Amino acid sequence: MNHPAHAMDFIFQTRLGTYPLAAQCEMLAELGYQGLTVSWWSQELAELPRVKERWGLDVGAIYAIYRQGLESRLVRLFESVEGCGSIELALHSGESVTDADRRMLDRLLPICERRNIELVLYPHIRYGMQTTSEAVSLCKEFDHPRLGIVFNGYHWYATQEKALEQRLDALWPWLRQVNIAGCRLSPLGWGGAATIEPLDEGEMDNFVLLGALTRRGYQGRYALLGWESMGGDVYGNLRRSLTAFRSMEHRLLHYPHWAVMDQLPY
């Protein structure tokens, strides 16, 4: 089975500038991607309703960050977004999940109900909500049908949360999307924690991660994470990551037992 492969638009934000949305979509469509995740600081959010018609791509999600002082901007985003029904939200109002985070969720979830939007929690290393465990706790606390979780293999690995099988089981009722990247623990990486690399590089065993998700019956989309520190040719990095992803899918289809380890080192 070929899962929908999306790209997070961070990979298009290089140290020389940001590729226009049209160029992003043309590259992704030519390479065979099915969609993209767009960061909320993009200047072209108003163009999202036309992405599917023009390039045949789905806008899987918008990625946003909550810090204190951004309340009004976030509310405007949730009230005005068109062309996308999912907003991934990283919580960063303190060193851990705070009451301000909870008040923000209280404010946003009724908008999600009214506008038929999903709010998907995005655990993020060095932010207040770093781990899948914290995201699961919030989902249990709010018990809201519009609240879910994105499992980001990079951030799970970078925080060294470990216990992959147990973490996937715990978040499974709320899983909405999976994000993956090549990565290795390194002080040279993002936040001094881990690098973000094309999917065919790094020490993180994404084949085992895909195997664990496949055994659980995951049929949703995968978004491939990139970052300006990857360097090099954006198009080339996108091609390498998609080739690696499809290769892993092919192996899992024909040899699923290859992804089952006697004892996971995670």
Short mmCIF file of C-alpha atoms in Angstrom, two decimals:
data_model
loop_
_atom_site.label_atom_id
_atom_site.label_comp_id
_atom_site.label_asym_id
_atom_site.label_seq_id
_atom_site.Cartn_x
_atom_site.Cartn_y
_atom_site.Cartn_z
CA MET A 1 0.00 0.00 0.00
CA ASN A 2 1.28 3.45 -0.89
CA HIS A 3 0.42 5.94 1.82
CA PRO A 4 -0.12 9.57 0.84
CA ALA A 5 3.29 11.25 1.05
CA HIS A 6 3.30 14.90 2.03
CA ALA A 7 6.15 17.34 2.60
CA MET A 8 6.34 19.91 5.38
CA ASP A 9 7.13 23.28 3.83
CA PHE A 10 10.05 23.90 6.22
CA ILE A 11 12.27 22.26 3.62
CA PHE A 12 11.49 25.14 1.25
CA GLN A 13 12.63 27.73 3.82
CA THR A 14 16.36 27.98 3.14
CA ARG A 15 18.99 30.39 4.36
CA LEU A 16 18.72 32.20 1.04
CA GLY A 17 14.97 32.73 1.33
CA THR A 18 11.68 30.86 0.89
CA TYR A 19 10.44 29.25 -2.32
CA PRO A 20 7.04 30.62 -3.46
CA LEU A 21 4.06 28.34 -2.92
CA ALA A 22 3.70 27.77 -6.66
CA ALA A 23 7.28 26.51 -6.95
CA GLN A 24 6.78 24.29 -3.89
CA CYS A 25 3.67 22.71 -5.38
CA GLU A 26 5.18 22.27 -8.82
CA MET A 27 8.18 20.43 -7.35
CA LEU A 28 6.02 18.19 -5.17
CA ALA A 29 3.59 17.35 -7.97
CA GLU A 30 6.42 16.54 -10.40
CA LEU A 31 8.14 14.29 -7.85
CA GLY A 32 4.95 12.38 -7.03
CA TYR A 33 4.02 13.73 -3.63
CA GLN A 34 0.31 13.83 -2.73
CA GLY A 35 0.28 16.96 -0.55
CA LEU A 36 2.00 19.30 1.87
CA THR A 37 1.85 20.81 5.34
CA VAL A 38 2.07 24.62 5.36
CA SER A 39 3.54 26.71 8.18
CA TRP A 40 1.25 29.43 9.45
CA TRP A 41 3.82 32.16 8.83
CA SER A 42 3.49 31.53 5.11
CA GLN A 43 2.43 34.68 3.28
CA GLU A 44 0.26 32.65 0.91
CA LEU A 45 -2.34 31.00 3.16
CA ALA A 46 -5.10 32.64 1.12
CA GLU A 47 -3.97 30.52 -1.86
CA LEU A 48 -4.58 27.19 -0.11
CA PRO A 49 -8.14 26.63 -1.47
CA ARG A 50 -6.68 26.63 -5.01
CA VAL A 51 -3.84 24.16 -4.40
CA LYS A 52 -5.89 21.03 -5.12
CA GLU A 53 -7.34 22.38 -8.38
CA ARG A 54 -4.07 23.80 -9.71
CA TRP A 55 -1.59 21.09 -8.72
CA GLY A 56 -3.65 18.11 -7.56
CA LEU A 57 -2.15 18.29 -4.07
CA ASP A 58 -3.91 18.10 -0.72
CA VAL A 59 -3.13 20.61 2.01
CA GLY A 60 -2.95 18.10 4.85
CA ALA A 61 -2.37 20.56 7.67
CA ILE A 62 -1.23 23.99 8.74
CA TYR A 63 1.53 24.02 11.37
CA ALA A 64 1.24 26.69 14.08
CA ILE A 65 2.88 27.54 17.41
CA TYR A 66 1.23 28.87 20.55
CA ARG A 67 3.14 31.22 22.84
CA GLN A 68 1.58 33.71 25.21
CA GLY A 69 0.82 36.87 23.26
CA LEU A 70 -0.22 34.97 20.13
CA GLU A 71 -3.80 34.30 21.26
CA SER A 72 -5.51 36.73 18.90
CA ARG A 73 -3.45 35.62 15.93
CA LEU A 74 -4.26 31.97 16.56
CA VAL A 75 -7.96 32.67 16.90
CA ARG A 76 -7.89 34.54 13.58
CA LEU A 77 -6.17 31.58 11.95
CA PHE A 78 -8.76 29.09 13.20
CA GLU A 79 -11.62 31.43 12.29
CA SER A 80 -10.41 32.24 8.80
CA VAL A 81 -8.58 29.21 7.42
CA GLU A 82 -9.92 27.81 4.15
CA GLY A 83 -8.68 24.93 2.05
CA CYS A 84 -7.44 22.92 5.02
CA GLY A 85 -9.26 21.11 7.80
CA SER A 86 -6.38 20.35 10.18
CA ILE A 87 -4.13 22.63 12.24
CA GLU A 88 -1.12 21.14 14.00
CA LEU A 89 -0.34 23.10 17.15
CA ALA A 90 2.92 23.11 19.10
CA LEU A 91 2.56 24.46 22.65
CA HIS A 92 5.41 26.68 23.82
CA SER A 93 4.10 29.04 26.48
CA GLY A 94 6.45 27.74 29.19
CA GLU A 95 8.94 25.04 30.13
CA SER A 96 6.07 22.56 30.46
CA VAL A 97 2.36 22.45 29.61
CA THR A 98 0.81 25.47 31.34
CA ASP A 99 -2.62 26.77 32.30
CA ALA A 100 -2.23 29.27 29.47
CA ASP A 101 -1.96 26.34 27.04
CA ARG A 102 -5.12 24.83 28.49
CA ARG A 103 -7.01 28.12 28.22
CA MET A 104 -5.93 28.39 24.60
CA LEU A 105 -7.25 24.91 23.85
CA ASP A 106 -10.49 25.80 25.63
CA ARG A 107 -10.81 28.80 23.36
CA LEU A 108 -9.92 27.02 20.11
CA LEU A 109 -11.86 23.77 20.38
CA PRO A 110 -15.33 25.40 20.11
CA ILE A 111 -14.11 27.09 16.91
CA CYS A 112 -13.03 23.67 15.64
CA GLU A 113 -16.51 22.31 16.31
CA ARG A 114 -18.20 25.18 14.52
CA ARG A 115 -15.84 25.23 11.52
CA ASN A 116 -15.25 21.47 11.22
CA ILE A 117 -11.50 21.73 11.89
CA GLU A 118 -9.24 19.31 13.73
CA LEU A 119 -6.74 20.63 16.28
CA VAL A 120 -3.79 18.24 16.28
CA LEU A 121 -1.24 18.50 19.10
CA TYR A 122 2.37 18.59 17.90
CA PRO A 123 4.94 17.44 20.51
CA HIS A 124 8.15 19.42 19.92
CA ILE A 125 11.54 19.14 21.58
CA ARG A 126 12.62 22.18 23.63
CA TYR A 127 9.01 23.42 23.75
CA GLY A 128 6.56 23.22 26.66
CA MET A 129 4.82 20.13 25.29
CA GLN A 130 7.75 17.97 24.22
CA THR A 131 6.59 14.37 24.41
CA THR A 132 3.79 12.18 23.15
CA SER A 133 3.05 11.36 26.80
CA GLU A 134 2.19 15.00 27.49
CA ALA A 135 0.01 15.16 24.36
CA VAL A 136 -1.86 12.01 25.41
CA SER A 137 -2.48 13.50 28.85
CA LEU A 138 -4.04 16.61 27.28
CA CYS A 139 -6.24 14.53 24.99
CA LYS A 140 -7.49 12.53 27.96
CA GLU A 141 -8.05 15.71 29.96
CA PHE A 142 -10.08 17.48 27.25
CA ASP A 143 -11.77 14.36 25.83
CA HIS A 144 -12.80 16.24 22.70
CA PRO A 145 -13.51 14.62 19.30
CA ARG A 146 -11.76 17.47 17.46
CA LEU A 147 -8.50 17.03 19.39
CA GLY A 148 -5.79 14.67 18.12
CA ILE A 149 -2.03 14.08 17.99
CA VAL A 150 0.60 14.05 15.26
CA PHE A 151 3.36 11.52 15.88
CA ASN A 152 6.61 13.12 14.78
CA GLY A 153 9.35 10.51 14.59
CA TYR A 154 12.03 13.21 14.70
CA HIS A 155 10.81 14.82 17.91
CA TRP A 156 10.10 11.44 19.54
CA TYR A 157 13.68 10.38 18.80
CA ALA A 158 15.26 13.74 19.68
CA THR A 159 13.57 13.87 23.11
CA GLN A 160 14.71 10.27 23.72
CA GLU A 161 11.23 9.38 24.90
CA LYS A 162 11.93 5.80 23.73
CA ALA A 163 9.48 2.89 24.27
CA LEU A 164 8.24 3.15 20.68
CA GLU A 165 5.68 0.35 20.82
CA GLN A 166 4.23 1.55 24.13
CA ARG A 167 4.09 5.17 23.00
CA LEU A 168 2.29 4.25 19.78
CA ASP A 169 -0.22 2.15 21.71
CA ALA A 170 -0.87 5.00 24.14
CA LEU A 171 -1.48 7.67 21.50
CA TRP A 172 -3.25 5.44 19.00
CA PRO A 173 -6.84 6.62 19.76
CA TRP A 174 -5.79 10.19 18.90
CA LEU A 175 -3.31 9.62 16.05
CA ARG A 176 -4.09 11.85 13.06
CA GLN A 177 -0.82 12.06 11.11
CA VAL A 178 2.77 10.81 11.17
CA ASN A 179 5.80 12.99 10.40
CA ILE A 180 9.19 11.42 9.69
CA ALA A 181 12.76 12.43 8.90
CA GLY A 182 16.26 11.12 8.92
CA CYS A 183 17.96 12.24 12.12
CA ARG A 184 20.81 11.61 14.52
CA LEU A 185 21.39 12.75 18.09
CA SER A 186 23.93 15.57 17.88
CA PRO A 187 24.67 18.93 19.54
CA LEU A 188 24.94 20.27 15.99
CA GLY A 189 21.26 19.58 15.35
CA TRP A 190 18.13 21.65 15.98
CA GLY A 191 18.13 22.99 19.55
CA GLY A 192 21.40 21.20 20.21
CA ALA A 193 19.51 17.90 20.25
CA ALA A 194 19.31 16.16 16.88
CA THR A 195 19.82 16.78 13.18
CA ILE A 196 17.08 16.83 10.55
CA GLU A 197 18.20 14.99 7.43
CA PRO A 198 16.80 13.38 4.27
CA LEU A 199 15.07 10.09 4.98
CA ASP A 200 17.96 8.00 3.63
CA GLU A 201 20.43 9.43 6.16
CA GLY A 202 20.85 9.56 9.93
CA GLU A 203 20.87 6.95 12.69
CA MET A 204 17.10 6.81 13.27
CA ASP A 205 15.67 3.52 11.92
CA ASN A 206 12.56 4.77 10.14
CA PHE A 207 11.95 1.33 8.60
CA VAL A 208 11.26 -0.06 12.08
CA LEU A 209 9.00 2.91 12.86
CA LEU A 210 6.99 2.34 9.67
CA GLY A 211 6.78 -1.35 10.51
CA ALA A 212 5.34 -0.62 13.95
CA LEU A 213 2.72 1.67 12.42
CA THR A 214 1.90 -0.81 9.65
CA ARG A 215 1.31 -3.62 12.15
CA ARG A 216 -1.21 -1.38 13.89
CA GLY A 217 -3.05 -0.73 10.65
CA TYR A 218 -2.06 2.90 10.12
CA GLN A 219 -3.42 4.05 6.75
CA GLY A 220 -3.02 7.82 6.99
CA ARG A 221 -0.57 10.22 5.44
CA TYR A 222 3.11 10.65 6.20
CA ALA A 223 4.66 14.10 6.09
CA LEU A 224 8.40 14.26 5.42
CA LEU A 225 10.13 16.83 7.58
CA GLY A 226 12.91 19.04 6.30
CA TRP A 227 14.86 22.01 7.62
CA GLU A 228 17.20 24.68 6.30
CA SER A 229 20.17 22.98 7.99
CA MET A 230 19.84 20.05 5.56
CA GLY A 231 21.45 22.26 2.93
CA GLY A 232 22.03 21.32 -0.65
CA ASP A 233 19.40 21.11 -3.35
CA VAL A 234 15.82 21.17 -2.03
CA TYR A 235 14.43 19.25 -5.02
CA GLY A 236 17.13 16.62 -4.68
CA ASN A 237 16.48 16.18 -0.96
CA LEU A 238 12.75 15.80 -1.59
CA ARG A 239 13.41 13.18 -4.27
CA ARG A 240 15.78 11.22 -2.04
CA SER A 241 13.35 11.21 0.87
CA LEU A 242 10.41 10.08 -1.25
CA THR A 243 12.49 7.34 -2.91
CA ALA A 244 13.57 6.09 0.52
CA PHE A 245 10.00 6.19 1.82
CA ARG A 246 8.58 4.20 -1.09
CA SER A 247 11.42 1.69 -0.77
CA MET A 248 10.55 1.14 2.90
CA GLU A 249 6.89 0.66 2.00
CA HIS A 250 7.82 -1.90 -0.65
CA ARG A 251 9.96 -3.88 1.79
CA LEU A 252 7.24 -3.81 4.42
CA LEU A 253 4.71 -5.11 1.92
CA HIS A 254 6.85 -8.08 0.91
CA TYR A 255 8.90 -8.67 4.07
CA PRO A 256 6.98 -7.29 7.07
CA HIS A 257 8.93 -9.56 9.44
CA TRP A 258 12.10 -7.61 8.67
CA ALA A 259 10.76 -4.72 10.79
CA VAL A 260 10.13 -6.86 13.90
CA MET A 261 13.07 -6.80 16.29
CA ASP A 262 13.66 -9.23 19.17
CA GLN A 263 14.30 -6.25 21.44
CA LEU A 264 13.84 -2.71 20.28
CA PRO A 265 16.78 -0.48 21.25
CA TYR A 266 14.31 2.40 21.58
#
